[in-house]
Amino acid sequence: MTAREYDLIVIGAGPVGENVADRATQGGLSVVVVESELVGGECSYWACIPSKALLRPGAALRAARRVKGAAEAVTGDVDVAATLVRRDELAHHWDDTSQVEWLAGAGIDLVRGHGRITGEREVTVADADGIEKRLSARHAVVVSTGSAALLPDIPGLREAQPWTSRDATGVRDVPASLAILGGGVVGAEMATLFTSFGTAVTVIARSGLLRGVEPFAGEAVSKALTDAGADVRTGVEVERVERGEDGGVVLSLSDGAEVRAEQVLVATGRVPRTADIGLETVGLEPGSWLDVDDTLRVRGVDWLYGVGDVNHRALLTHQGKYQGRAAGDVIAVRARAADVDDRPWGAHVATADHSAVPQVVFTDPEVAAVGHTEESARAAGLGIRVLDYDLSWIAGASELADDYRGRARAIVDEERRVLVGATFVGQDVGELLHAATIAVVGEVPIDRLWHAVPSYPTISEVWLRWFEEYGR
């Protein structure tokens, strides 16, 4: 079997792999992408796009109900059937034709099938019929295969055939009741979604909701879910799951209680999709996260790169795309200067993954955060000052809702007088986040930020209120 040769082979055609391939192609390399499912990946068809499409009608309806004049015009609840139709449209009915056309237009080849590393700079691809093609890379191979839902080792859980996030975002028949295991981003967002659909939701979160952000954020989301009719149980674990003869599930909890539901969704974490891609060929453990440096090169294998979820640095689509751009640039530079000793390769390496990762959680209220929390800043040994502000005190908030509720926290490094973290909780706060991200990444001194005047009346005025509290 003759190998087709390219400068770069990318395994995985999600948004991460697409960005690697695009940047490397722009850098003058010949690139082939290998994909076993749909070009566009998890985000386009099973995660970001469909989940946000499903969440938006409930968010818009709740926002309308918070404003007199609009509230009186709202006569019903979320139209589930119409919402599912909109989800299908935004997910392109799980047809990747347009994405394939984009690859071709960008000059990137596509090979469909399951790719495995079978030698140095070599990938063998088996298609649906088992026919194999061998690809060879002159310079590098990138693994961007993403992650999958973790199924915890709970007796009876696997046999009960639980939903994962893919099942939830691809739902056709909405269950009357749903038990959700896990209080992270997926668990909190899906609880918000199915509560808006009228499903009786029970969330079981051993450590509370949204660990890793400021505690007040998880508390606000938990309260909102409870107020909306969900049952949020924290401090307990699921000890056993059984699927009954009626098709429903029974969850036995560590406090002796039982939860019964039509369906159960597991949202307790992610695992890398690296179990069957030939890692053993290069001395790595199949199914492991890939340990990479800031150029996204796998430590110990100078031609292999791990980009996106597989490296466990920041399991977010936007961060994976950022990594993809960095990796594509670096691979192209190294290919052009293969005889140059390894050294730092300019500014575009993935340094933002260390301290400036932004994230929006599309719950009600929204949660938006970047950089350090108070806890992580203190753990890092920073001398900080914490600035808290009630967003309902801002004139712009009253324009959004008659009873706006929200909170914003800034973390200031006192030694350098720069912002190192920010968290916003409230309706529509996701649109505040990029300004904070720029301030954190740019290390803009507070003395200078005083001159970035926020428009009135908007909730961006929180920046002024923070600095007034901080003082000159």
C-alpha positions as MATLAB code, in Angstrom:
seq = 'MTAREYDLIVIGAGPVGENVADRATQGGLSVVVVESELVGGECSYWACIPSKALLRPGAALRAARRVKGAAEAVTGDVDVAATLVRRDELAHHWDDTSQVEWLAGAGIDLVRGHGRITGEREVTVADADGIEKRLSARHAVVVSTGSAALLPDIPGLREAQPWTSRDATGVRDVPASLAILGGGVVGAEMATLFTSFGTAVTVIARSGLLRGVEPFAGEAVSKALTDAGADVRTGVEVERVERGEDGGVVLSLSDGAEVRAEQVLVATGRVPRTADIGLETVGLEPGSWLDVDDTLRVRGVDWLYGVGDVNHRALLTHQGKYQGRAAGDVIAVRARAADVDDRPWGAHVATADHSAVPQVVFTDPEVAAVGHTEESARAAGLGIRVLDYDLSWIAGASELADDYRGRARAIVDEERRVLVGATFVGQDVGELLHAATIAVVGEVPIDRLWHAVPSYPTISEVWLRWFEEYGR';
ca = [
       0.000    0.000    0.000;
       1.610    3.239   -1.174;
       1.439    6.136    1.263;
       0.162    9.529    0.138;
       2.561   12.173    1.421;
       1.697   15.576    2.883;
       3.578   18.098    4.988;
       1.011   17.792    7.788;
      -1.645   15.258    8.800;
      -4.423   16.414   11.127;
      -6.530   13.732   12.841;
      -9.892   15.283   13.648;
     -11.850   17.833   11.602;
     -13.627   19.729   14.337;
     -13.113   23.484   14.687;
      -9.719   22.835   16.299;
      -8.420   20.638   13.501;
      -9.845   23.018   10.905;
      -7.911   25.921   12.434;
      -4.657   23.968   12.559;
      -5.079   22.940    8.943;
      -6.045   26.425    7.756;
      -3.123   28.191    9.406;
      -0.623   25.566    8.240;
      -2.003   25.799    4.692;
      -1.683   29.579    4.775;
       1.894   28.994    5.909;
       2.599   27.123    2.678;
       2.201   23.512    3.807;
       0.236   20.729    2.147;
      -2.325   19.419    4.628;
      -4.754   16.507    4.875;
      -7.447   16.182    7.525;
      -8.760   12.800    8.695;
     -12.310   12.625   10.081;
     -14.378    9.628   11.205;
     -17.640   11.525   11.779;
     -18.753   14.960   10.551;
     -16.476   17.765    9.422;
     -17.153   20.531   11.927;
     -16.935   18.216   14.906;
     -18.575   18.117   18.313;
     -19.167   21.847   18.596;
     -21.107   22.169   15.354;
     -23.377   19.175   15.734;
     -23.544   17.967   19.332;
     -22.312   20.706   21.696;
     -21.950   24.496   21.374;
     -24.251   25.219   18.438;
     -27.194   22.900   19.175;
     -27.090   23.492   22.939;
     -27.160   27.270   22.605;
     -29.885   27.034   19.958;
     -31.968   25.035   22.437;
     -31.261   27.380   25.350;
     -31.983   30.654   23.570;
     -35.827   30.506   23.386;
     -36.090   30.007   27.155;
     -33.635   32.837   27.803;
     -35.518   35.198   25.471;
     -38.846   34.311   27.080;
     -37.538   34.880   30.607;
     -36.015   38.209   29.557;
     -39.356   39.340   28.112;
     -41.179   38.379   31.288;
     -38.862   40.640   33.290;
     -39.980   43.810   31.474;
     -43.404   45.397   31.904;
     -45.068   45.800   28.541;
     -43.350   42.736   27.162;
     -44.403   40.523   30.071;
     -48.075   41.200   29.403;
     -47.635   40.111   25.791;
     -46.173   36.736   26.718;
     -49.041   34.257   26.601;
     -47.328   30.883   26.592;
     -44.273   28.840   27.402;
     -41.405   27.702   25.192;
     -42.657   26.003   22.024;
     -40.605   22.826   22.231;
     -41.338   21.600   18.711;
     -40.346   24.929   17.153;
     -37.214   25.025   19.303;
     -36.152   21.591   18.049;
     -36.734   22.695   14.447;
     -34.494   25.727   15.010;
     -31.842   23.488   16.585;
     -31.919   21.238   13.510;
     -31.534   24.228   11.201;
     -28.533   25.636   13.087;
     -26.926   22.169   13.178;
     -27.471   21.962    9.386;
     -29.510   18.787    9.916;
     -26.226   17.010   10.709;
     -25.053   17.457    7.132;
     -21.454   18.614    6.782;
     -21.536   19.487    3.082;
     -20.791   23.163    3.643;
     -17.852   22.347    5.916;
     -16.429   19.925    3.371;
     -16.745   22.610    0.701;
     -14.887   25.027    2.969;
     -11.995   22.576    3.348;
     -11.772   22.136   -0.411;
     -11.886   25.896   -0.960;
      -9.052   26.355    1.517;
      -6.914   23.822   -0.337;
      -7.095   21.196    2.414;
      -7.587   17.519    1.527;
     -10.062   15.340    3.438;
      -9.880   11.605    4.063;
     -12.891   10.080    5.799;
     -12.383    7.223    8.209;
     -10.775    6.296   11.504;
      -7.154    7.395   11.684;
      -4.494    5.614   13.727;
      -0.819    6.423   14.125;
       0.994    3.395   12.736;
       4.556    4.634   12.553;
       6.771    7.694   12.668;
       4.831   10.506   10.941;
       2.490    7.852    9.533;
      -1.295    7.526    9.863;
      -3.409    4.668    8.521;
      -7.061    5.447    7.847;
      -9.766    2.764    7.738;
     -13.042    3.789    6.100;
     -16.519    2.445    6.888;
     -15.904   -0.570    4.649;
     -12.579   -1.375    6.304;
     -10.541   -0.242    3.307;
      -7.275    1.299    4.458;
      -5.236    4.235    3.199;
      -1.785    5.111    4.475;
      -0.769    8.733    4.863;
       2.734   10.006    5.489;
       3.734   13.402    6.901;
       6.966   15.135    6.021;
       6.856   17.306    9.125;
       4.097   16.692   11.675;
       0.976   14.869   12.796;
      -1.666   16.666   14.872;
      -4.138   14.880   17.130;
      -7.294   16.979   17.563;
      -9.842   14.255   18.267;
     -11.525   16.050   21.180;
     -13.134   14.493   24.215;
     -16.127   12.344   25.115;
     -18.404   12.094   28.116;
     -17.013   10.312   31.161;
     -19.185    7.503   32.498;
     -18.380    7.160   36.214;
     -18.030    3.713   37.718;
     -21.450    3.557   39.381;
     -23.080    0.120   39.660;
     -25.816   -0.263   37.071;
     -25.145    3.041   35.319;
     -23.730    1.691   32.079;
     -26.419   -0.993   31.896;
     -29.085    1.707   32.291;
     -27.893    3.247   29.005;
     -27.782    6.836   30.251;
     -27.825    9.921   28.103;
     -24.620   11.828   27.507;
     -24.475   15.443   26.349;
     -24.896   14.264   22.746;
     -28.232   12.636   23.564;
     -29.418   15.732   25.420;
     -28.574   18.196   22.643;
     -29.918   15.819   19.993;
     -33.168   15.120   21.860;
     -36.246   14.264   19.800;
     -38.679   13.085   22.467;
     -38.432   15.344   25.515;
     -38.739   13.284   28.720;
     -41.308   14.155   31.365;
     -38.602   13.821   34.024;
     -34.814   13.888   33.921;
     -32.132   13.185   36.505;
     -28.803   14.917   35.833;
     -25.582   13.617   37.378;
     -23.108   16.461   37.728;
     -23.233   20.176   38.401;
     -20.643   21.458   35.958;
     -21.285   23.524   32.848;
     -23.063   20.756   30.924;
     -25.173   19.724   33.905;
     -26.167   23.296   34.760;
     -26.961   24.266   31.171;
     -28.990   21.121   30.490;
     -30.885   21.600   33.761;
     -31.743   25.125   32.601;
     -32.784   23.841   29.183;
     -35.029   20.978   30.217;
     -36.620   22.993   33.003;
     -37.627   25.515   30.316;
     -39.152   22.609   28.357;
     -41.371   21.725   31.313;
     -39.407   18.608   32.276;
     -39.222   17.741   35.969;
     -35.456   18.043   36.520;
     -33.405   16.706   39.418;
     -29.749   17.730   39.595;
     -27.428   15.611   41.735;
     -24.158   17.478   42.281;
     -21.858   16.158   44.970;
     -19.820   19.359   45.224;
     -22.391   21.959   44.255;
     -22.875   23.753   40.949;
     -20.153   25.254   38.766;
     -17.078   24.426   40.765;
     -14.056   26.364   39.537;
     -15.781   29.736   39.282;
     -16.600   32.075   42.146;
     -18.933   30.329   44.638;
     -21.597   33.036   44.339;
     -22.056   32.098   40.666;
     -23.013   28.504   41.377;
     -25.226   29.628   44.245;
     -27.118   32.029   41.967;
     -27.676   29.375   39.310;
     -28.772   26.830   41.914;
     -31.317   29.273   43.340;
     -32.661   30.126   39.895;
     -33.084   26.462   39.016;
     -34.863   25.814   42.293;
     -37.125   28.819   41.764;
     -37.949   27.458   38.295;
     -39.052   24.146   39.779;
     -35.923   21.993   39.543;
     -34.784   19.842   42.457;
     -31.099   20.567   43.143;
     -29.432   18.105   45.504;
     -25.870   18.748   46.634;
     -23.565   16.936   49.016;
     -24.836   13.499   47.946;
     -23.612   10.827   45.545;
     -25.335    8.263   43.368;
     -24.541    4.783   44.643;
     -26.583    2.704   42.193;
     -28.693    3.099   39.053;
     -31.374    0.705   37.861;
     -33.539    0.763   34.769;
     -37.023   -0.413   35.749;
     -39.493   -2.518   33.803;
     -41.467    0.654   33.025;
     -38.404    2.041   31.207;
     -37.623    4.650   33.861;
     -34.558    4.857   36.079;
     -34.150    4.668   39.837;
     -31.109    6.330   41.393;
     -30.127    5.315   44.901;
     -28.345    8.136   46.729;
     -25.754    8.095   49.511;
     -28.207    9.711   51.962;
     -30.662    6.844   51.551;
     -33.033    8.720   49.233;
     -34.151    7.590   45.796;
     -34.682    9.646   42.662;
     -36.985    8.340   39.943;
     -36.946    9.745   36.429;
     -37.795    8.823   32.892;
     -34.201    9.382   31.815;
     -30.787   10.028   33.338;
     -28.102   12.322   31.897;
     -24.459   11.859   32.875;
     -22.503   15.132   32.976;
     -19.656   14.331   35.356;
     -16.654   15.135   33.216;
     -14.825   14.341   30.002;
     -12.231   11.847   28.786;
      -9.873   12.277   25.823;
     -10.744   10.511   22.595;
      -7.300    8.953   22.340;
      -8.036    5.314   23.180;
      -7.754    3.955   19.642;
      -5.512    6.305   17.679;
      -2.239    4.395   17.969;
      -0.590    6.240   20.841;
       1.170    3.039   21.867;
       3.128    3.275   18.606;
       4.978    6.299   20.004;
       5.256    5.013   23.573;
       2.220    6.823   24.988;
      -0.679    5.363   26.940;
      -3.852    4.840   24.876;
      -6.758    6.811   26.306;
      -4.478    9.330   28.046;
      -4.434   13.109   27.891;
      -1.556   14.426   25.793;
       1.101   16.387   27.674;
       2.129   19.320   25.483;
       4.263   22.440   25.701;
       3.058   25.944   24.779;
       3.618   25.224   21.075;
       1.213   22.271   21.517;
       3.950   19.744   20.727;
       3.697   16.480   22.652;
       6.584   16.230   25.054;
       9.027   13.555   23.958;
       7.747   13.207   20.364;
       9.086   16.048   18.249;
       6.714   15.522   15.285;
       3.453   14.948   17.213;
       1.100   17.699   18.416;
      -1.972   17.495   20.664;
      -4.410   20.359   20.145;
      -7.765   21.110   21.780;
      -9.486   18.995   24.403;
      -6.989   16.134   24.066;
      -4.312   18.090   25.939;
      -6.622   18.946   28.884;
      -5.374   22.544   29.067;
      -8.747   24.223   28.501;
     -11.727   22.160   27.356;
     -13.450   24.992   25.475;
     -14.017   25.404   21.746;
     -12.661   28.949   21.581;
      -9.499   27.971   23.441;
      -9.063   24.946   21.192;
      -9.361   27.152   18.109;
      -6.819   29.522   19.650;
      -4.489   26.567   20.191;
      -5.129   25.447   16.628;
      -4.035   28.780   15.207;
      -0.908   28.729   17.362;
      -0.031   25.140   16.435;
      -0.619   25.689   12.726;
       1.668   28.716   12.711;
       4.392   26.974   14.690;
       4.314   23.847   12.525;
       4.632   25.971    9.389;
       7.556   27.942   10.840;
       9.326   24.794   11.985;
       8.793   23.178    8.598;
      10.441   26.146    6.877;
      13.330   26.181    9.332;
      13.769   22.519   10.167;
      17.499   22.905   10.579;
      17.196   25.687   13.187;
      17.642   24.749   16.826;
      14.419   24.697   18.851;
      13.705   28.050   20.476;
      10.727   30.253   21.414;
       8.693   30.841   18.273;
       7.372   34.371   18.639;
       4.346   35.556   20.569;
       1.733   33.253   19.066;
       2.028   30.271   21.352;
      -0.729   29.107   23.678;
       0.115   31.170   26.740;
      -3.494   32.320   27.287;
      -4.346   28.816   28.496;
      -2.460   29.487   31.715;
      -4.223   32.498   33.190;
      -6.648   34.158   30.789;
      -9.247   31.574   29.790;
     -12.688   33.161   29.251;
     -15.910   31.172   29.577;
     -19.626   31.882   29.427;
     -22.121   29.490   31.002;
     -25.523   29.904   29.350;
     -27.624   29.279   32.413;
     -30.160   31.617   33.993;
     -28.517   33.793   35.204;
     -25.600   33.708   32.802;
     -22.145   33.280   34.276;
     -19.118   34.830   32.555;
     -15.592   34.576   33.924;
     -11.982   35.073   32.900;
      -8.693   34.656   34.714;
      -8.352   34.153   38.435;
     -11.015   33.681   41.059;
     -10.315   34.992   44.547;
      -9.350   31.485   45.667;
      -7.039   30.736   42.736;
      -5.341   34.146   42.979;
      -4.570   33.658   46.654;
      -3.377   30.101   45.967;
      -1.011   31.536   43.348;
       0.486   33.793   46.017;
      -0.802   37.049   44.562;
      -1.449   40.025   46.798;
      -4.938   40.914   45.655;
      -7.861   43.182   46.291;
     -11.380   41.959   45.570;
     -13.919   44.418   44.150;
     -17.584   43.353   44.325;
     -20.515   45.222   42.848;
     -24.255   44.571   42.726;
     -25.250   44.944   39.068;
     -28.809   45.911   40.011;
     -27.410   49.268   41.211;
     -26.411   50.201   37.649;
     -28.837   52.272   35.571;
     -28.299   50.080   32.518;
     -29.537   47.041   34.405;
     -32.931   48.654   34.929;
     -33.218   49.017   31.152;
     -32.802   45.258   30.755;
     -35.183   44.104   33.480;
     -37.542   45.598   36.050;
     -35.949   43.517   38.793;
     -32.440   42.860   37.528;
     -30.315   40.635   39.726;
     -26.619   40.174   39.253;
     -23.152   40.550   40.665;
     -19.708   41.350   39.352;
     -16.327   40.683   40.939;
     -12.927   41.984   39.880;
      -9.634   40.583   41.157;
      -6.806   43.138   41.193;
      -3.130   42.296   41.561;
      -2.140   45.059   43.987;
       1.564   44.893   43.215;
       1.076   45.612   39.509;
      -2.313   47.382   39.804;
      -3.764   45.280   36.981;
      -6.858   43.129   36.665;
      -6.113   39.393   36.865;
      -9.657   38.044   37.001;
     -13.308   38.968   36.580;
     -16.617   37.201   37.125;
     -20.060   38.408   36.092;
     -23.396   36.825   37.019;
     -26.673   38.095   35.566;
     -28.815   38.399   32.464;
     -26.791   39.035   29.284;
     -23.448   39.335   31.095;
     -21.693   37.186   28.505;
     -21.326   40.290   26.369;
     -19.303   41.955   29.143;
     -16.627   39.308   29.132;
     -14.409   40.243   26.225;
     -13.634   43.670   27.654;
     -12.433   41.950   30.820;
     -10.450   39.428   28.795;
      -8.643   42.240   26.970;
      -7.865   43.977   30.261;
      -6.470   40.757   31.768;
      -4.460   39.643   28.732;
      -3.214   43.148   28.000;
      -2.312   43.763   31.656;
      -3.766   47.238   31.264;
      -3.013   49.323   34.382;
      -6.077   50.460   36.302;
      -4.817   54.032   36.046;
      -5.189   53.686   32.270;
      -8.533   51.833   32.411;
     -10.021   54.906   34.105;
      -9.892   56.499   30.650;
     -11.897   53.703   28.988;
     -15.246   55.389   29.603;
     -18.258   53.021   29.564;
     -21.411   54.056   27.708;
     -24.462   55.114   29.690;
     -26.887   53.503   30.348;
     -25.362   50.056   29.926;
     -24.264   47.442   32.444;
     -20.712   48.037   31.232;
     -20.822   50.907   33.693;
     -19.776   48.323   36.261;
     -16.204   49.142   35.156;
     -16.588   52.686   36.409;
     -18.121   51.484   39.670;
     -15.259   49.045   40.238;
     -12.671   51.786   39.808;
     -14.578   54.210   41.998;
     -14.495   51.583   44.720;
     -10.813   50.939   44.073;
      -9.921   54.640   44.211;
      -7.049   56.514   42.610;
];
